[in-house]
Amino acid sequence: MHNRRTLLITAATALTGAAFLGTPAFAAADLSAFVNDVANEAITSLKAAGPTDPERAAALKPILLKYFDMPGMAKHVLGAYWKKITPEQQEAFVGQFTNYIASVYGQRFKAYKGQKLEVKRVRDEGARAIVFTAVAEGSEDAGARVDWEISSNSGQPLIADIRVEGLSLSDTHRQEFTSVLSQHNGDISALMGILKNKSLVN
Amino acid sequence: MHFELKFGRVLLAAGTLSMALAIAGCASEPDPSDEAAVQAYNEANDPLEPMNRYFFEVNHFLDEVIVKPFAGYYHTALPQFAQDSVRNVVRNLHSPTILANDMFQGSFDRAGDTSSRFLINSTLGVAGLIDVADMFGIKYHDEDFGQTLGYYGSGEGPYLMLPVLGPSNPRDLAGKIVDYALDPLTWVGYIYNVGWINTVRGGLEGLDTRARNMQAIEELQKGSVDFYATIRSLYRQHRNDAIRNGEDPDDMLSGITNDIPEDGENAPTVMLTPTTTQGDGVPQVSEAN
């Protein structure tokens, strides 16, 4: 009885799900391969980079530009302030934001101890997909949950956000950036100055 | 005498609080015509921001002069297994409150885990010093009454930065008080007049957590453009994640997932989630059948 009901629900969900979700832009296997590639390339180039923080930042920046939706993330982290600045300011902000992210997260790779990434599952909803992974040190280790949000708006998969143990990179930066902007009456140059001070690459 | 002392402390705390309120006042609301500022204000959900920032500074100062140095000694002086033992004992002592909250949320699988862990670790694990249950594959999980309230749909309320205790909100603060009353250790402390047991456990827990996150906190602070806002955001996200027991939010609503096709076929199979975490806080529809 229970089995038959489960089967029915599964079939019904499959049908309605397929109807509502439309055709995913990319196969789930492609998406997990994509995340694996990005992680491997990042690890390889950060390992090859020198030990100093600016060197790490410089190694991470090309990966951000290639695989991450930096304009989309920059727009998200400014909230409603994005619309209040000129297109030139927007473009400058995307660049400065990329340098800042490369600098901050390049430093954090110091702690890399050969952890392995394992794709747990993929949820693909067309324009947006999430690849759920676990990053673990060994087979004993349950690993940290790392979720990769992928947007396919531009026709190729790009990473739009990373969540580590439920903590979103984009949402966290959005809170601090909008907090700084509201303290400076929405003056983008104040935020740009602070980000420049924290950046180790140009 | 004991009660008078406590009462005095409460008065002192209340006095400090009202003084800080008087100094700082409430956050000035943004100009309603400035939609970006209004959005930022609403998303921050922090009407007491000036007072919260004041206590954040106080806590930060206490951390710099007391907690961080001690945590540094603790981290360098104690070998890793000793630090793990401290954490294991503290976690084991929390088992009764975790168990109660597992039950409140109706997650009996997790309640089973918590009781097994408590029994195994209190005996084989020598009063909780060794996490034997973990070796048997029964993993530790956290639960508290703030999460229970969240599980039943209670909103978090405005952000609060508590002196010494750190980030919170009305929901989690109420949860802390309930957990304190639920905790057998509280009553052992009262009945046998050994209230310091609770303080020692709290102190050790804080110290151990601080020591374990030494580098992470340092990097976070270094990279942050507004450390207060960063902590506020992280606290909220962490609590939301804890209430969901780490499940994906949309997952709980739709229960839809895609399996990874093995041979690279284009159409993914959509099916009802047969996740490993069934019964872990996710309301079940047809469990009775």
Short mmCIF file of C-alpha atoms in Angstrom, two decimals:
data_model
loop_
_atom_site.label_atom_id
_atom_site.label_comp_id
_atom_site.label_asym_id
_atom_site.label_seq_id
_atom_site.Cartn_x
_atom_site.Cartn_y
_atom_site.Cartn_z
CA MET A 1 0.00 0.00 0.00
CA HIS A 2 2.71 2.34 1.07
CA ASN A 3 4.84 1.41 -1.91
CA ARG A 4 2.06 1.93 -4.40
CA ARG A 5 1.31 5.35 -2.97
CA THR A 6 4.97 6.32 -3.09
CA LEU A 7 5.09 5.17 -6.68
CA LEU A 8 2.04 7.26 -7.54
CA ILE A 9 3.44 10.33 -5.88
CA THR A 10 6.73 9.80 -7.65
CA ALA A 11 5.03 9.48 -11.01
CA ALA A 12 2.83 12.52 -10.37
CA THR A 13 5.76 14.61 -9.21
CA ALA A 14 7.77 13.51 -12.21
CA LEU A 15 5.03 14.57 -14.60
CA THR A 16 4.17 17.90 -13.01
CA GLY A 17 7.82 18.55 -12.27
CA ALA A 18 8.81 17.98 -15.87
CA ALA A 19 6.00 20.24 -17.06
CA PHE A 20 6.88 23.10 -14.73
CA LEU A 21 10.62 22.94 -14.84
CA GLY A 22 10.92 22.96 -18.59
CA THR A 23 14.05 21.70 -20.24
CA PRO A 24 17.15 22.33 -18.18
CA ALA A 25 19.79 24.25 -20.03
CA PHE A 26 22.48 21.77 -19.07
CA ALA A 27 22.46 18.14 -18.09
CA ALA A 28 23.06 17.47 -14.41
CA ALA A 29 26.19 15.50 -15.25
CA ASP A 30 27.59 18.51 -17.11
CA LEU A 31 26.94 20.74 -14.13
CA SER A 32 28.69 18.46 -11.66
CA ALA A 33 31.59 18.12 -14.08
CA PHE A 34 31.66 21.91 -14.35
CA VAL A 35 31.91 22.36 -10.57
CA ASN A 36 34.61 19.72 -10.39
CA ASP A 37 36.57 21.46 -13.12
CA VAL A 38 36.31 24.85 -11.44
CA ALA A 39 37.40 23.45 -8.08
CA ASN A 40 40.31 21.55 -9.61
CA GLU A 41 41.48 24.49 -11.64
CA ALA A 42 41.29 26.78 -8.61
CA ILE A 43 43.25 24.33 -6.46
CA THR A 44 45.86 23.76 -9.16
CA SER A 45 46.53 27.42 -9.76
CA LEU A 46 46.48 28.34 -6.07
CA LYS A 47 48.95 25.54 -5.33
CA ALA A 48 51.19 26.76 -8.12
CA ALA A 49 50.97 30.35 -6.86
CA GLY A 50 53.59 31.78 -4.52
CA PRO A 51 53.07 31.85 -0.75
CA THR A 52 52.19 35.53 -0.41
CA ASP A 53 48.66 36.88 -0.26
CA PRO A 54 48.97 39.09 -3.39
CA GLU A 55 50.22 36.08 -5.36
CA ARG A 56 47.24 34.01 -4.26
CA ALA A 57 44.87 36.81 -5.11
CA ALA A 58 46.44 37.12 -8.55
CA ALA A 59 46.04 33.36 -9.05
CA LEU A 60 42.37 33.38 -8.09
CA LYS A 61 41.32 36.40 -10.15
CA PRO A 62 41.42 34.73 -13.63
CA ILE A 63 39.28 31.89 -12.28
CA LEU A 64 36.68 34.33 -10.99
CA LEU A 65 36.59 36.09 -14.35
CA LYS A 66 36.28 32.83 -16.26
CA TYR A 67 33.81 30.82 -14.18
CA PHE A 68 31.94 33.25 -11.93
CA ASP A 69 29.07 35.55 -12.78
CA MET A 70 30.88 38.57 -11.34
CA PRO A 71 28.50 41.22 -12.79
CA GLY A 72 25.52 39.29 -11.43
CA MET A 73 27.10 38.93 -8.00
CA ALA A 74 28.13 42.58 -7.94
CA LYS A 75 24.55 43.56 -8.72
CA HIS A 76 23.22 41.31 -5.97
CA VAL A 77 25.58 42.58 -3.26
CA LEU A 78 24.57 46.22 -3.83
CA GLY A 79 20.84 45.55 -3.46
CA ALA A 80 18.72 48.52 -4.48
CA TYR A 81 21.84 50.74 -4.51
CA TRP A 82 22.81 49.12 -7.84
CA LYS A 83 20.14 51.07 -9.68
CA LYS A 84 21.16 54.35 -8.07
CA ILE A 85 24.64 54.42 -9.59
CA THR A 86 25.62 55.22 -13.19
CA PRO A 87 26.56 52.45 -15.69
CA GLU A 88 30.18 53.64 -15.50
CA GLN A 89 30.12 53.31 -11.71
CA GLN A 90 28.52 49.88 -12.06
CA GLU A 91 31.30 48.73 -14.36
CA ALA A 92 33.99 50.11 -12.05
CA PHE A 93 32.32 48.43 -9.10
CA VAL A 94 32.26 45.01 -10.82
CA GLY A 95 36.02 45.32 -11.34
CA GLN A 96 36.74 46.45 -7.78
CA PHE A 97 34.45 43.78 -6.34
CA THR A 98 36.30 41.08 -8.33
CA ASN A 99 39.65 42.29 -6.98
CA TYR A 100 38.29 42.32 -3.45
CA ILE A 101 36.85 38.79 -3.69
CA ALA A 102 40.10 37.46 -5.21
CA SER A 103 42.09 39.04 -2.37
CA VAL A 104 39.87 37.91 0.50
CA TYR A 105 39.30 34.34 -0.66
CA GLY A 106 42.80 33.85 -2.05
CA GLN A 107 44.10 34.29 1.50
CA ARG A 108 41.73 31.69 2.87
CA PHE A 109 43.21 28.98 0.66
CA LYS A 110 46.23 28.90 2.96
CA ALA A 111 44.30 26.37 4.98
CA TYR A 112 44.00 23.99 2.02
CA LYS A 113 45.04 20.52 3.17
CA GLY A 114 44.21 18.37 0.18
CA GLN A 115 40.47 18.20 0.76
CA LYS A 116 38.43 16.42 -1.89
CA LEU A 117 35.20 17.60 -3.42
CA GLU A 118 32.38 15.13 -3.95
CA VAL A 119 29.15 15.99 -5.78
CA LYS A 120 26.17 14.79 -3.77
CA ARG A 121 23.34 15.79 -6.06
CA VAL A 122 22.28 18.41 -8.58
CA ARG A 123 19.08 20.35 -8.69
CA ASP A 124 18.48 21.92 -12.05
CA GLU A 125 15.66 24.37 -12.55
CA GLY A 126 16.60 25.74 -15.92
CA ALA A 127 17.98 29.24 -15.44
CA ARG A 128 19.20 28.33 -11.97
CA ALA A 129 20.81 25.16 -10.71
CA ILE A 130 22.43 24.12 -7.45
CA VAL A 131 25.20 21.55 -7.23
CA PHE A 132 25.42 20.17 -3.70
CA THR A 133 28.87 18.97 -2.74
CA ALA A 134 30.79 17.84 0.31
CA VAL A 135 34.38 18.92 0.76
CA ALA A 136 36.15 16.43 3.02
CA GLU A 137 39.68 15.80 4.19
CA GLY A 138 39.50 12.01 4.17
CA SER A 139 37.01 9.17 3.97
CA GLU A 140 36.45 9.44 7.76
CA ASP A 141 35.51 13.09 7.53
CA ALA A 142 31.85 13.88 6.84
CA GLY A 143 33.04 17.07 5.19
CA ALA A 144 31.74 20.59 4.90
CA ARG A 145 28.60 21.18 2.87
CA VAL A 146 29.37 23.42 -0.08
CA ASP A 147 26.51 24.36 -2.44
CA TRP A 148 27.28 25.96 -5.79
CA GLU A 149 24.56 28.06 -7.31
CA ILE A 150 24.88 28.16 -11.06
CA SER A 151 23.21 30.57 -13.42
CA SER A 152 22.88 29.82 -17.11
CA ASN A 153 21.49 33.18 -18.17
CA SER A 154 24.45 34.02 -20.36
CA GLY A 155 24.24 30.72 -22.28
CA GLN A 156 27.11 29.13 -20.41
CA PRO A 157 27.15 27.96 -16.81
CA LEU A 158 28.59 30.52 -14.39
CA ILE A 159 28.80 30.35 -10.60
CA ALA A 160 26.41 32.86 -9.04
CA ASP A 161 26.91 32.04 -5.38
CA ILE A 162 28.66 29.65 -3.03
CA ARG A 163 27.13 28.53 0.24
CA VAL A 164 29.33 26.89 2.84
CA GLU A 165 27.36 25.13 5.59
CA GLY A 166 24.36 27.26 4.69
CA LEU A 167 26.32 30.54 4.73
CA SER A 168 25.97 32.37 1.46
CA LEU A 169 28.88 34.38 0.13
CA SER A 170 26.66 36.79 -1.83
CA ASP A 171 24.14 37.35 0.96
CA THR A 172 26.85 38.02 3.54
CA HIS A 173 28.61 40.59 1.37
CA ARG A 174 25.28 42.17 0.51
CA GLN A 175 24.60 42.80 4.22
CA GLU A 176 27.94 44.44 4.83
CA PHE A 177 28.04 46.44 1.60
CA THR A 178 24.54 47.88 1.99
CA SER A 179 25.34 48.63 5.64
CA VAL A 180 28.40 50.65 4.59
CA LEU A 181 26.45 52.41 1.85
CA SER A 182 23.58 53.39 4.14
CA GLN A 183 26.13 54.82 6.60
CA HIS A 184 27.57 56.95 3.76
CA ASN A 185 24.24 58.12 2.35
CA GLY A 186 24.59 55.78 -0.61
CA ASP A 187 27.96 57.19 -1.69
CA ILE A 188 29.48 54.42 -3.82
CA SER A 189 32.94 56.03 -3.82
CA ALA A 190 33.19 55.44 -0.04
CA LEU A 191 32.59 51.71 -0.52
CA MET A 192 34.94 51.62 -3.52
CA GLY A 193 37.67 53.19 -1.38
CA ILE A 194 37.27 50.61 1.39
CA LEU A 195 37.29 47.74 -1.12
CA LYS A 196 40.40 49.16 -2.78
CA ASN A 197 42.19 49.21 0.57
CA LYS A 198 41.34 45.54 1.12
CA SER A 199 42.36 44.51 -2.40
CA LEU A 200 45.76 43.08 -3.19
CA VAL A 201 45.35 42.93 -6.99
CA ASN A 202 44.39 45.51 -9.57
CA MET B 1 22.55 35.25 50.28
CA HIS B 2 22.82 33.31 47.09
CA PHE B 3 19.63 34.82 45.75
CA GLU B 4 20.49 38.33 46.87
CA LEU B 5 23.74 38.08 44.94
CA LYS B 6 21.90 36.94 41.82
CA PHE B 7 19.35 39.69 42.19
CA GLY B 8 22.09 42.27 42.50
CA ARG B 9 23.67 41.01 39.31
CA VAL B 10 20.37 41.20 37.47
CA LEU B 11 19.86 44.77 38.67
CA LEU B 12 23.34 45.70 37.53
CA ALA B 13 22.72 44.18 34.13
CA ALA B 14 19.38 45.95 33.79
CA GLY B 15 21.01 49.22 34.80
CA THR B 16 23.76 48.88 32.21
CA LEU B 17 21.21 47.97 29.59
CA SER B 18 18.93 50.96 30.23
CA MET B 19 21.94 53.26 30.36
CA ALA B 20 23.16 51.98 27.02
CA LEU B 21 19.66 52.40 25.61
CA ALA B 22 19.58 55.97 26.84
CA ILE B 23 22.99 56.73 25.34
CA ALA B 24 22.47 55.04 22.04
CA GLY B 25 18.73 55.25 21.44
CA CYS B 26 17.10 53.58 18.50
CA ALA B 27 18.48 53.60 15.00
CA SER B 28 17.27 56.56 13.02
CA GLU B 29 14.89 55.31 10.39
CA PRO B 30 15.90 56.02 6.81
CA ASP B 31 14.30 58.65 4.64
CA PRO B 32 11.19 56.91 3.19
CA SER B 33 11.91 58.33 -0.26
CA ASP B 34 15.33 56.68 -0.36
CA GLU B 35 14.28 53.20 -1.51
CA ALA B 36 17.79 51.75 -1.35
CA ALA B 37 18.28 52.88 2.24
CA VAL B 38 14.82 51.58 3.15
CA GLN B 39 15.64 48.20 1.63
CA ALA B 40 18.96 48.05 3.49
CA TYR B 41 17.22 49.00 6.75
CA ASN B 42 14.54 46.35 6.32
CA GLU B 43 16.96 43.62 5.33
CA ALA B 44 19.17 44.38 8.31
CA ASN B 45 16.13 43.97 10.62
CA ASP B 46 18.12 45.73 13.31
CA PRO B 47 16.16 48.66 14.82
CA LEU B 48 18.39 48.65 17.91
CA GLU B 49 21.54 48.90 15.80
CA PRO B 50 23.28 51.70 17.78
CA MET B 51 22.86 49.82 21.06
CA ASN B 52 23.81 46.53 19.41
CA ARG B 53 26.93 48.09 17.93
CA TYR B 54 27.82 49.42 21.37
CA PHE B 55 27.62 45.95 22.92
CA PHE B 56 29.44 44.51 19.93
CA GLU B 57 32.33 46.85 20.75
CA VAL B 58 32.16 45.88 24.44
CA ASN B 59 32.19 42.18 23.55
CA HIS B 60 34.98 42.74 21.09
CA PHE B 61 37.02 44.45 23.79
CA LEU B 62 36.36 41.61 26.27
CA ASP B 63 37.35 39.15 23.57
CA GLU B 64 40.62 40.96 22.88
CA VAL B 65 41.67 41.29 26.52
CA ILE B 66 40.30 38.07 28.05
CA VAL B 67 38.85 35.41 25.76
CA LYS B 68 41.28 35.54 22.86
CA PRO B 69 44.46 35.35 25.00
CA PHE B 70 43.04 32.48 27.06
CA ALA B 71 41.88 30.70 23.94
CA GLY B 72 45.38 31.18 22.54
CA TYR B 73 46.98 29.54 25.61
CA TYR B 74 44.37 26.79 25.54
CA HIS B 75 45.03 26.14 21.87
CA THR B 76 48.82 26.02 22.17
CA ALA B 77 49.18 24.46 25.64
CA LEU B 78 46.66 21.64 25.38
CA PRO B 79 47.23 18.77 22.93
CA GLN B 80 44.48 18.16 20.40
CA PHE B 81 43.04 15.10 22.19
CA ALA B 82 42.65 17.12 25.38
CA GLN B 83 40.82 19.88 23.50
CA ASP B 84 38.60 17.23 21.94
CA SER B 85 37.89 15.82 25.39
CA VAL B 86 36.79 19.23 26.62
CA ARG B 87 34.43 19.54 23.68
CA ASN B 88 33.14 15.99 24.15
CA VAL B 89 32.36 16.51 27.83
CA VAL B 90 30.59 19.80 27.16
CA ARG B 91 28.57 18.28 24.33
CA ASN B 92 27.67 15.26 26.44
CA LEU B 93 26.41 17.50 29.25
CA HIS B 94 24.15 19.22 26.73
CA SER B 95 22.51 15.90 25.74
CA PRO B 96 19.39 16.28 27.92
CA THR B 97 18.45 19.64 26.39
CA ILE B 98 19.26 18.40 22.88
CA LEU B 99 17.12 15.31 23.50
CA ALA B 100 14.21 17.38 24.80
CA ASN B 101 14.31 19.61 21.72
CA ASP B 102 14.60 16.63 19.35
CA MET B 103 11.38 15.34 20.95
CA PHE B 104 9.67 18.74 20.83
CA GLN B 105 10.30 18.80 17.09
CA GLY B 106 9.00 15.27 16.71
CA SER B 107 12.25 14.01 15.19
CA PHE B 108 12.48 10.70 16.96
CA ASP B 109 15.37 9.40 14.84
CA ARG B 110 17.48 12.25 16.08
CA ALA B 111 16.18 11.80 19.63
CA GLY B 112 17.33 8.18 19.36
CA ASP B 113 20.77 9.34 18.23
CA THR B 114 21.03 11.77 21.12
CA SER B 115 20.04 9.22 23.77
CA SER B 116 22.31 6.52 22.32
CA ARG B 117 25.18 8.98 22.24
CA PHE B 118 24.53 9.99 25.84
CA LEU B 119 24.39 6.40 27.10
CA ILE B 120 27.42 5.23 25.13
CA ASN B 121 29.61 8.24 25.81
CA SER B 122 28.73 8.49 29.50
CA THR B 123 29.78 4.85 30.03
CA LEU B 124 32.20 3.57 27.38
CA GLY B 125 33.33 7.12 26.74
CA VAL B 126 34.35 7.62 30.40
CA ALA B 127 31.91 10.34 31.53
CA GLY B 128 31.85 11.84 28.05
CA LEU B 129 35.61 12.33 27.66
CA ILE B 130 35.77 10.19 24.52
CA ASP B 131 33.21 10.36 21.75
CA VAL B 132 32.84 6.59 21.29
CA ALA B 133 29.40 6.97 19.69
CA ASP B 134 30.96 8.96 16.85
CA MET B 135 33.28 6.02 16.16
CA PHE B 136 30.15 3.84 15.97
CA GLY B 137 28.81 6.23 13.37
CA ILE B 138 26.29 8.07 15.54
CA LYS B 139 27.12 11.67 14.74
CA TYR B 140 26.65 14.61 17.09
CA HIS B 141 23.98 17.14 16.25
CA ASP B 142 22.97 20.33 17.95
CA GLU B 143 19.46 21.38 18.93
CA ASP B 144 18.04 24.05 21.21
CA PHE B 145 14.73 25.66 22.06
CA GLY B 146 15.36 28.65 19.80
CA GLN B 147 15.51 26.19 16.91
CA THR B 148 12.38 24.43 18.16
CA LEU B 149 10.51 27.75 18.13
CA GLY B 150 11.83 28.41 14.62
CA TYR B 151 10.79 24.93 13.52
CA TYR B 152 7.21 25.72 14.51
CA GLY B 153 7.30 28.93 12.52
CA SER B 154 8.15 31.52 15.15
CA GLY B 155 9.83 34.55 13.61
CA GLU B 156 13.24 35.59 14.86
CA GLY B 157 12.37 39.20 15.68
CA PRO B 158 14.88 42.04 15.54
CA TYR B 159 18.56 41.33 15.86
CA LEU B 160 20.06 41.60 19.35
CA MET B 161 23.68 41.78 20.43
CA LEU B 162 23.79 40.61 24.03
CA PRO B 163 26.57 41.64 26.39
CA VAL B 164 29.01 38.72 26.84
CA LEU B 165 26.61 36.18 25.27
CA GLY B 166 26.92 37.65 21.77
CA PRO B 167 24.53 37.68 18.80
CA SER B 168 20.90 36.70 19.38
CA ASN B 169 17.29 37.72 18.80
CA PRO B 170 14.11 37.53 20.94
CA ARG B 171 13.33 34.01 19.70
CA ASP B 172 16.78 32.64 20.52
CA LEU B 173 16.99 34.55 23.79
CA ALA B 174 13.67 33.03 24.91
CA GLY B 175 15.04 29.68 23.75
CA LYS B 176 18.15 30.13 25.89
CA ILE B 177 16.04 30.78 28.98
CA VAL B 178 13.90 27.69 28.34
CA ASP B 179 17.00 25.56 27.72
CA TYR B 180 18.48 26.82 30.96
CA ALA B 181 15.37 25.70 32.85
CA LEU B 182 15.30 22.35 30.98
CA ASP B 183 18.92 21.58 31.73
CA PRO B 184 19.37 19.10 34.62
CA LEU B 185 22.72 20.75 35.33
CA THR B 186 20.89 23.95 36.28
CA TRP B 187 18.94 22.06 38.95
CA VAL B 188 21.95 20.11 40.14
CA GLY B 189 23.60 23.49 40.59
CA TYR B 190 20.70 24.89 42.60
CA ILE B 191 19.99 21.84 44.75
CA TYR B 192 23.59 21.06 45.69
CA ASN B 193 24.58 24.71 45.72
CA VAL B 194 27.20 24.19 43.01
CA GLY B 195 25.98 26.80 40.54
CA TRP B 196 29.57 27.27 39.35
CA ILE B 197 29.24 23.99 37.38
CA ASN B 198 27.07 25.76 34.84
CA THR B 199 29.41 28.73 34.64
CA VAL B 200 32.43 26.49 34.17
CA ARG B 201 30.72 24.55 31.41
CA GLY B 202 29.68 27.79 29.69
CA GLY B 203 33.19 29.20 30.04
CA LEU B 204 34.88 26.06 28.70
CA GLU B 205 32.45 25.86 25.83
CA GLY B 206 33.12 29.46 24.84
CA LEU B 207 36.86 29.02 25.19
CA ASP B 208 36.94 25.83 23.13
CA THR B 209 34.76 27.29 20.37
CA ARG B 210 36.86 30.46 20.27
CA ALA B 211 40.09 28.44 20.09
CA ARG B 212 38.81 26.24 17.29
CA ASN B 213 37.80 29.24 15.20
CA MET B 214 40.82 31.40 15.94
CA GLN B 215 42.06 31.56 12.36
CA ALA B 216 38.61 31.70 10.76
CA ILE B 217 37.55 34.68 12.89
CA GLU B 218 40.80 36.50 12.21
CA GLU B 219 40.45 36.05 8.44
CA LEU B 220 36.80 37.02 8.57
CA GLN B 221 37.61 40.23 10.38
CA LYS B 222 40.51 41.02 8.06
CA GLY B 223 38.43 40.63 4.92
CA SER B 224 35.28 42.29 6.19
CA VAL B 225 34.30 45.86 5.31
CA ASP B 226 31.81 46.07 8.21
CA PHE B 227 32.52 43.32 10.73
CA TYR B 228 29.38 44.03 12.74
CA ALA B 229 27.15 43.59 9.68
CA THR B 230 29.08 40.46 8.66
CA ILE B 231 28.50 38.81 12.03
CA ARG B 232 24.84 39.84 11.96
CA SER B 233 24.35 38.23 8.57
CA LEU B 234 26.30 35.09 9.42
CA TYR B 235 24.48 34.59 12.71
CA ARG B 236 21.09 34.79 11.00
CA GLN B 237 22.07 32.48 8.15
CA HIS B 238 23.60 30.01 10.57
CA ARG B 239 20.48 29.89 12.74
CA ASN B 240 18.22 29.45 9.71
CA ASP B 241 20.43 26.62 8.51
CA ALA B 242 20.36 25.03 11.99
CA ILE B 243 16.55 25.22 12.13
CA ARG B 244 16.39 23.37 8.79
CA ASN B 245 18.97 20.89 10.12
CA GLY B 246 21.11 21.72 7.12
CA GLU B 247 18.46 20.85 4.55
CA ASP B 248 18.11 23.00 1.47
CA PRO B 249 15.20 25.44 1.96
CA ASP B 250 13.46 24.76 -1.35
CA ASP B 251 13.94 21.09 -0.77
CA MET B 252 11.59 21.17 2.17
CA LEU B 253 8.93 22.93 0.17
CA SER B 254 8.97 21.00 -3.06
CA GLY B 255 10.68 17.76 -2.21
CA ILE B 256 11.90 17.65 -5.77
CA THR B 257 15.39 16.72 -6.74
CA ASN B 258 17.26 15.63 -9.82
CA ASP B 259 19.38 12.56 -9.82
CA ILE B 260 22.63 12.85 -11.63
CA PRO B 261 22.20 10.87 -14.87
CA GLU B 262 24.96 8.33 -15.16
CA ASP B 263 25.46 8.28 -18.90
CA GLY B 264 25.07 11.98 -19.53
CA GLU B 265 21.52 11.74 -20.86
CA ASN B 266 19.77 15.04 -21.24
CA ALA B 267 16.46 14.52 -19.45
CA PRO B 268 17.04 14.28 -15.72
CA THR B 269 14.87 11.97 -13.68
CA VAL B 270 12.71 13.96 -11.32
CA MET B 271 11.54 12.09 -8.29
CA LEU B 272 10.33 12.54 -4.75
CA THR B 273 13.33 12.98 -2.51
CA PRO B 274 14.35 9.69 -0.97
CA THR B 275 17.00 11.61 0.97
CA THR B 276 18.97 10.06 3.76
CA THR B 277 17.52 12.53 6.21
CA GLN B 278 13.91 11.39 6.12
CA GLY B 279 12.26 11.98 9.44
CA ASP B 280 14.91 14.49 10.43
CA GLY B 281 12.66 17.38 11.10
CA VAL B 282 10.96 17.22 7.73
CA PRO B 283 7.22 16.85 8.26
CA GLN B 284 6.10 13.51 6.89
CA VAL B 285 2.77 13.26 5.13
CA SER B 286 2.07 9.57 4.87
CA GLU B 287 4.18 8.14 7.65
CA ALA B 288 1.26 6.53 9.49
CA ASN B 289 0.49 4.21 6.59
#
